Amino acid sequence: MIALLLLPLLLPFTLPVLARRALARLDPVIALRTLTACALACAGACVAALGAVVLIGLLKLSLFAALGDLIHPLRTPSNLLALPAAALATGALTLGTWTLARSALRQVRAFRTARTEADRRPAAGDLCVVHSPHPDAYALPGRPHRIVVTTAMLRSLGPAEREALFAHERAHNAGGHHYFLAAAELAAHCHPALHATRVTLRLAAERAADESAAATVGDRRLLARAIARAALAGDAQHSTRPDFAPGATTGPVPQRVAALLTPGDSRSKSTRWIALLLTVCAILPAATATTGVLAFHHEVEVAQGEESR
C-alpha cells in the first residue's frame, strides 16, 4: 500500500520534460490548457497520497487508532516503512502549506497594491498609464481588466510597437491567462517537479498571447520587435505586479521572438503521441492515488472489525 502511494509522488518528475516537448509541438492555447490540467491532476494526486501516508502512520499508533474507533492499530505489509514515510509526508505537507500560504499572502498584497494604483489613475478604455522610471507593462485582472504600462516603457517603444504591446496584454486578459498562472503557482507548491512545469506554463501563456496579438496586429515581425525592445528596456527587479499578472517581457524572450519569426505551418504535426503521454501523465497519478486510498480504506475497515460483520 505504501509503495502504491509512492507512485503519485514519482510520476510528476516526468512532466517537466514532457511539458517542454508538448509546448514545442502543440498549439500554445491547447498546450496551456492541457498542461494546466496535468499539473493540477498531479498536484491533487500528490496531496491525496501524502495525506493517506500520514493517516496510515497515525493509525498505527494506539492513541490515534482508538480515536478512529479501530479495534487494533492499523496493520500494513510495510510496517517498517509506515512511520518514517508518515513523518516525511507530514513534513512535506507542512512545508507545502507554509510556502503556499506565504506566497498567497504576498500575491494578494501585490495585487491589491497594483489594483489600487491602477484605479487611482485615469484610464483610456482599458489602458492605465503609471508614472514610473522603471519600464514595465502587464495585464492586470479584475473588474474591469486593465492594461498597466509605465511611462518609461512608453518612451522605450515607437507608436506601432506600443499598439503591438497593448494587443499582447489584451490577449492575456481576453484569454483569462491569470487563472492558468494562478493554478500553476498552486500546483508548484504541491510537488518539486511542478516548479519546472510552472516555468513552461508561463511560457505557454506568453506564446498564446503572442499568437493572438500577431493575428490582431497582422504583422508578426512588428510584434517580435516590440516584445524584444520591451524586454531589453524592462526592469524585472522593480516590477511590483503579482506573479499571476502576465507581462509581455515574461519568459525566455529570444525563444518567443524566434517562434514569431518562424512560419506558422512549420510546427510539427506529430502530436498524437504527445497528447497520449499527457493523458497518461494526468490519469496515472490520479488512478494510483485513488487505488492507494481505497486500499487504505479497506485496511481501516479490517482494523475496525468491519469484515466480520
Short mmCIF file of C-alpha atoms in Angstrom, two decimals:
data_model
loop_
_atom_site.label_atom_id
_atom_site.label_comp_id
_atom_site.label_asym_id
_atom_site.label_seq_id
_atom_site.Cartn_x
_atom_site.Cartn_y
_atom_site.Cartn_z
CA MET A 1 0.00 0.00 0.00
CA ILE A 2 2.81 2.42 0.88
CA ALA A 3 4.59 1.51 -2.36
CA LEU A 4 1.41 2.18 -4.33
CA LEU A 5 1.04 5.61 -2.73
CA LEU A 6 4.62 6.46 -3.65
CA LEU A 7 3.83 6.28 -7.38
CA PRO A 8 1.87 9.59 -7.47
CA LEU A 9 4.94 11.19 -5.88
CA LEU A 10 7.34 9.84 -8.52
CA LEU A 11 5.30 10.19 -11.71
CA PRO A 12 5.23 14.05 -11.74
CA PHE A 13 9.01 14.05 -12.31
CA THR A 14 8.26 13.07 -15.92
CA LEU A 15 6.04 16.13 -16.50
CA PRO A 16 8.65 18.92 -16.95
CA VAL A 17 10.35 17.26 -19.93
CA LEU A 18 7.01 16.25 -21.41
CA ALA A 19 5.67 19.79 -20.93
CA ARG A 20 8.53 21.33 -22.90
CA ARG A 21 8.02 18.88 -25.75
CA ALA A 22 4.27 19.48 -25.73
CA LEU A 23 4.70 23.25 -25.99
CA ALA A 24 7.05 22.80 -28.93
CA ARG A 25 4.54 20.66 -30.85
CA LEU A 26 1.06 21.77 -29.79
CA ASP A 27 -0.84 24.97 -30.39
CA PRO A 28 0.06 27.28 -27.45
CA VAL A 29 -3.56 27.61 -26.30
CA ILE A 30 -4.06 23.84 -26.31
CA ALA A 31 -0.71 23.33 -24.60
CA LEU A 32 -1.60 25.88 -21.90
CA ARG A 33 -4.93 24.26 -21.09
CA THR A 34 -3.67 20.69 -21.26
CA LEU A 35 -0.55 21.28 -19.20
CA THR A 36 -2.52 23.16 -16.56
CA ALA A 37 -4.92 20.22 -16.25
CA CYS A 38 -1.98 17.81 -15.98
CA ALA A 39 -0.26 19.93 -13.33
CA LEU A 40 -3.43 20.17 -11.23
CA ALA A 41 -4.10 16.43 -11.57
CA CYS A 42 -0.55 15.61 -10.46
CA ALA A 43 -0.76 18.11 -7.59
CA GLY A 44 -4.07 16.69 -6.37
CA ALA A 45 -2.81 13.11 -6.57
CA CYS A 46 0.34 14.09 -4.69
CA VAL A 47 -1.58 15.75 -1.86
CA ALA A 48 -4.01 12.80 -1.61
CA ALA A 49 -1.13 10.30 -1.48
CA LEU A 50 0.75 12.28 1.17
CA GLY A 51 -2.41 12.63 3.24
CA ALA A 52 -3.06 8.89 3.07
CA VAL A 53 0.52 8.12 4.12
CA VAL A 54 0.18 10.47 7.10
CA LEU A 55 -3.07 8.77 8.18
CA ILE A 56 -1.50 5.33 7.83
CA GLY A 57 1.29 6.36 10.18
CA LEU A 58 -1.09 7.91 12.70
CA LEU A 59 -3.45 4.94 12.77
CA LYS A 60 -0.55 2.63 13.54
CA LEU A 61 -0.28 4.38 16.90
CA SER A 62 -2.61 3.14 19.63
CA LEU A 63 -3.83 6.60 20.64
CA PHE A 64 -4.94 7.62 17.16
CA ALA A 65 -6.26 4.11 16.45
CA ALA A 66 -8.57 4.47 19.45
CA LEU A 67 -9.72 7.90 18.25
CA GLY A 68 -10.52 6.32 14.88
CA ASP A 69 -12.64 3.58 16.51
CA LEU A 70 -10.16 0.90 15.45
CA ILE A 71 -10.23 -2.37 17.40
CA HIS A 72 -6.46 -2.61 16.97
CA PRO A 73 -3.82 -0.34 15.39
CA LEU A 74 -3.64 -0.42 11.63
CA ARG A 75 -1.54 -3.26 10.24
CA THR A 76 0.11 -2.97 6.86
CA PRO A 77 2.56 -5.21 4.99
CA SER A 78 5.13 -2.38 5.08
CA ASN A 79 5.25 -1.81 8.83
CA LEU A 80 8.90 -0.76 8.84
CA LEU A 81 8.30 1.94 6.24
CA ALA A 82 4.99 3.28 7.53
CA LEU A 83 6.16 5.54 10.37
CA PRO A 84 9.24 7.04 8.60
CA ALA A 85 7.15 7.58 5.46
CA ALA A 86 4.42 9.23 7.52
CA ALA A 87 6.96 11.53 9.16
CA LEU A 88 8.37 12.57 5.78
CA ALA A 89 4.87 13.05 4.35
CA THR A 90 3.91 15.23 7.32
CA GLY A 91 6.98 17.38 6.77
CA ALA A 92 6.27 17.70 3.05
CA LEU A 93 2.63 18.69 3.61
CA THR A 94 3.59 21.18 6.33
CA LEU A 95 6.28 22.77 4.17
CA GLY A 96 3.99 22.95 1.14
CA THR A 97 1.16 24.50 3.15
CA TRP A 98 3.51 27.06 4.70
CA THR A 99 5.08 28.15 1.40
CA LEU A 100 1.67 28.27 -0.29
CA ALA A 101 0.24 30.45 2.47
CA ARG A 102 3.22 32.82 2.31
CA SER A 103 3.01 33.02 -1.48
CA ALA A 104 -0.75 33.61 -1.41
CA LEU A 105 -0.44 36.46 1.11
CA ARG A 106 2.37 38.04 -0.90
CA GLN A 107 0.42 37.78 -4.15
CA VAL A 108 -2.76 39.19 -2.61
CA ARG A 109 -0.83 42.18 -1.25
CA ALA A 110 0.85 42.74 -4.63
CA PHE A 111 -2.49 42.51 -6.44
CA ARG A 112 -4.18 44.96 -4.07
CA THR A 113 -1.31 47.42 -4.42
CA ALA A 114 -1.32 47.17 -8.23
CA ARG A 115 -5.10 47.42 -8.40
CA THR A 116 -5.23 50.42 -6.06
CA GLU A 117 -2.55 52.22 -8.06
CA ALA A 118 -4.31 51.47 -11.34
CA ASP A 119 -7.72 52.60 -10.03
CA ARG A 120 -6.26 55.93 -8.91
CA ARG A 121 -5.04 56.71 -12.42
CA PRO A 122 -7.27 58.00 -15.21
CA ALA A 123 -7.78 55.22 -17.77
CA ALA A 124 -8.25 55.46 -21.52
CA GLY A 125 -10.51 52.48 -22.07
CA ASP A 126 -8.66 49.56 -20.52
CA LEU A 127 -5.27 51.31 -20.66
CA CYS A 128 -3.78 52.74 -17.48
CA VAL A 129 -0.51 54.69 -17.58
CA VAL A 130 1.57 54.76 -14.37
CA HIS A 131 4.32 57.33 -13.90
CA SER A 132 7.47 55.36 -13.13
CA PRO A 133 11.14 55.47 -14.18
CA HIS A 134 11.11 51.66 -14.43
CA PRO A 135 9.83 50.22 -17.75
CA ASP A 136 7.06 47.69 -17.23
CA ALA A 137 3.80 46.58 -18.83
CA TYR A 138 1.37 43.89 -17.75
CA ALA A 139 -2.23 42.69 -17.88
CA LEU A 140 -3.99 43.27 -14.57
CA PRO A 141 -7.05 41.07 -13.91
CA GLY A 142 -10.10 42.27 -12.02
CA ARG A 143 -13.21 44.29 -12.79
CA PRO A 144 -12.62 45.89 -15.15
CA HIS A 145 -9.48 44.40 -16.68
CA ARG A 146 -6.61 46.84 -17.03
CA ILE A 147 -3.53 47.11 -19.22
CA VAL A 148 -0.96 48.76 -16.98
CA VAL A 149 2.05 50.39 -18.62
CA THR A 150 4.64 52.73 -17.15
CA THR A 151 5.74 55.98 -18.72
CA ALA A 152 9.28 54.61 -19.00
CA MET A 153 8.02 51.70 -21.11
CA LEU A 154 6.04 54.04 -23.37
CA ARG A 155 9.17 56.10 -24.00
CA SER A 156 11.07 52.93 -24.96
CA LEU A 157 8.74 52.00 -27.83
CA GLY A 158 7.53 53.57 -31.04
CA PRO A 159 3.81 54.14 -31.72
CA ALA A 160 3.33 50.93 -33.74
CA GLU A 161 5.29 48.91 -31.16
CA ARG A 162 3.12 50.28 -28.37
CA GLU A 163 -0.03 49.13 -30.12
CA ALA A 164 1.51 45.67 -30.64
CA LEU A 165 2.41 45.53 -26.94
CA PHE A 166 -1.11 46.55 -25.92
CA ALA A 167 -2.56 43.85 -28.21
CA HIS A 168 -0.39 41.28 -26.43
CA GLU A 169 -1.59 42.36 -22.99
CA ARG A 170 -5.22 42.46 -24.11
CA ALA A 171 -4.82 38.88 -25.35
CA HIS A 172 -3.78 37.88 -21.83
CA ASN A 173 -6.92 39.36 -20.31
CA ALA A 174 -9.19 38.02 -23.04
CA GLY A 175 -7.75 34.52 -22.62
CA GLY A 176 -8.03 34.57 -18.82
CA HIS A 177 -4.36 33.63 -18.55
CA HIS A 178 -4.19 34.79 -14.94
CA TYR A 179 -6.31 31.78 -13.96
CA PHE A 180 -3.82 29.40 -15.56
CA LEU A 181 -0.87 31.14 -13.92
CA ALA A 182 -2.57 31.02 -10.52
CA ALA A 183 -3.24 27.29 -11.00
CA ALA A 184 0.41 26.75 -11.96
CA GLU A 185 1.50 28.61 -8.82
CA LEU A 186 -0.79 26.46 -6.67
CA ALA A 187 0.47 23.21 -8.22
CA ALA A 188 4.11 24.26 -7.80
CA HIS A 189 3.72 24.19 -4.02
CA CYS A 190 2.46 20.60 -4.07
CA HIS A 191 5.43 18.88 -5.73
CA PRO A 192 9.03 19.96 -6.53
CA ALA A 193 8.80 18.79 -10.15
CA LEU A 194 5.88 21.14 -10.74
CA HIS A 195 8.16 24.14 -10.16
CA ALA A 196 9.79 23.46 -13.52
CA THR A 197 6.39 22.83 -15.09
CA ARG A 198 5.26 26.25 -13.86
CA VAL A 199 8.01 27.86 -15.96
CA THR A 200 6.76 26.06 -19.08
CA LEU A 201 3.18 27.09 -18.29
CA ARG A 202 4.25 30.72 -18.08
CA LEU A 203 5.92 30.40 -21.46
CA ALA A 204 2.78 28.74 -22.87
CA ALA A 205 0.68 31.69 -21.68
CA GLU A 206 3.06 34.15 -23.33
CA ARG A 207 3.14 32.15 -26.55
CA ALA A 208 -0.67 32.02 -26.61
CA ALA A 209 -0.83 35.81 -26.17
CA ASP A 210 1.87 36.27 -28.81
CA GLU A 211 -0.10 34.30 -31.40
CA SER A 212 -3.35 36.08 -30.60
CA ALA A 213 -1.68 39.50 -30.76
CA ALA A 214 0.06 38.60 -34.03
CA ALA A 215 -3.32 37.79 -35.57
CA THR A 216 -4.73 41.09 -34.29
CA VAL A 217 -1.83 43.25 -35.39
CA GLY A 218 -1.29 41.38 -38.66
CA ASP A 219 2.49 41.79 -38.51
CA ARG A 220 4.49 39.10 -36.70
CA ARG A 221 7.78 40.95 -37.19
CA LEU A 222 6.38 44.10 -35.62
CA LEU A 223 5.19 42.17 -32.59
CA ALA A 224 8.51 40.35 -32.29
CA ARG A 225 10.35 43.68 -32.41
CA ALA A 226 8.03 45.22 -29.81
CA ILE A 227 8.50 42.30 -27.42
CA ALA A 228 12.28 42.32 -27.88
CA ARG A 229 12.55 46.07 -27.27
CA ALA A 230 10.22 45.89 -24.27
CA ALA A 231 12.29 43.06 -22.80
CA LEU A 232 15.54 44.97 -23.30
CA ALA A 233 14.06 48.02 -21.60
CA GLY A 234 12.19 46.09 -18.91
CA ASP A 235 13.26 46.19 -15.27
CA ALA A 236 12.06 42.97 -13.63
CA GLN A 237 13.73 43.82 -10.29
CA HIS A 238 11.50 46.85 -9.78
CA SER A 239 8.28 45.30 -11.06
CA THR A 240 5.51 45.30 -8.44
CA ARG A 241 2.99 43.19 -10.34
CA PRO A 242 1.75 39.89 -8.85
CA ASP A 243 3.08 36.68 -10.39
CA PHE A 244 -0.30 35.79 -11.89
CA ALA A 245 -0.46 39.10 -13.79
CA PRO A 246 1.25 38.22 -17.10
CA GLY A 247 3.51 40.68 -18.86
CA ALA A 248 4.97 40.90 -22.34
CA THR A 249 8.55 40.59 -21.08
CA THR A 250 7.93 37.34 -19.17
CA GLY A 251 9.64 34.11 -20.12
CA PRO A 252 12.55 33.38 -22.48
CA VAL A 253 12.03 36.29 -24.88
CA PRO A 254 14.53 35.05 -27.53
CA GLN A 255 12.58 31.80 -27.82
CA ARG A 256 9.30 33.69 -28.18
CA VAL A 257 10.73 36.03 -30.79
CA ALA A 258 12.11 33.08 -32.76
CA ALA A 259 8.67 31.43 -32.69
CA LEU A 260 7.05 34.62 -34.00
CA LEU A 261 9.56 34.83 -36.85
CA THR A 262 9.01 31.17 -37.77
CA PRO A 263 6.25 30.45 -40.32
CA GLY A 264 3.15 29.16 -38.63
CA ASP A 265 2.97 25.98 -40.72
CA SER A 266 6.43 24.80 -39.64
CA ARG A 267 5.09 23.38 -36.39
CA SER A 268 5.35 19.62 -36.13
CA LYS A 269 2.14 17.78 -36.91
CA SER A 270 3.06 14.62 -34.99
CA THR A 271 1.07 15.43 -31.88
CA ARG A 272 -0.81 12.20 -31.20
CA TRP A 273 1.88 10.66 -29.03
CA ILE A 274 2.29 13.91 -27.09
CA ALA A 275 -1.47 14.01 -26.43
CA LEU A 276 -1.39 10.36 -25.36
CA LEU A 277 1.53 10.88 -22.97
CA LEU A 278 -0.12 13.95 -21.45
CA THR A 279 -3.30 11.97 -20.90
CA VAL A 280 -1.35 9.19 -19.21
CA CYS A 281 0.57 11.74 -17.13
CA ALA A 282 -2.73 13.20 -15.88
CA ILE A 283 -4.64 9.94 -15.34
CA LEU A 284 -1.96 7.61 -13.96
CA PRO A 285 -1.06 9.61 -10.81
CA ALA A 286 -4.76 10.13 -10.03
CA ALA A 287 -5.52 6.45 -10.63
CA THR A 288 -2.67 5.18 -8.45
CA ALA A 289 -3.53 7.65 -5.68
CA THR A 290 -7.19 6.59 -5.80
CA THR A 291 -6.24 2.91 -5.71
CA GLY A 292 -3.89 3.50 -2.77
CA VAL A 293 -6.55 5.44 -0.85
CA LEU A 294 -9.11 2.68 -1.47
CA ALA A 295 -6.62 0.07 -0.26
CA PHE A 296 -6.02 2.17 2.84
CA HIS A 297 -9.78 2.44 3.42
CA HIS A 298 -10.07 -1.34 3.19
CA GLU A 299 -7.33 -1.80 5.79
CA VAL A 300 -9.11 0.64 8.10
CA GLU A 301 -12.33 -1.36 7.78
CA VAL A 302 -10.40 -4.51 8.66
CA ALA A 303 -8.91 -2.82 11.72
CA GLN A 304 -12.40 -1.68 12.76
CA GLY A 305 -13.66 -5.25 12.54
CA GLU A 306 -15.98 -4.44 9.62
CA GLU A 307 -15.04 -7.63 7.79
CA SER A 308 -16.59 -9.81 10.49
CA ARG A 309 -19.95 -8.06 10.40
#
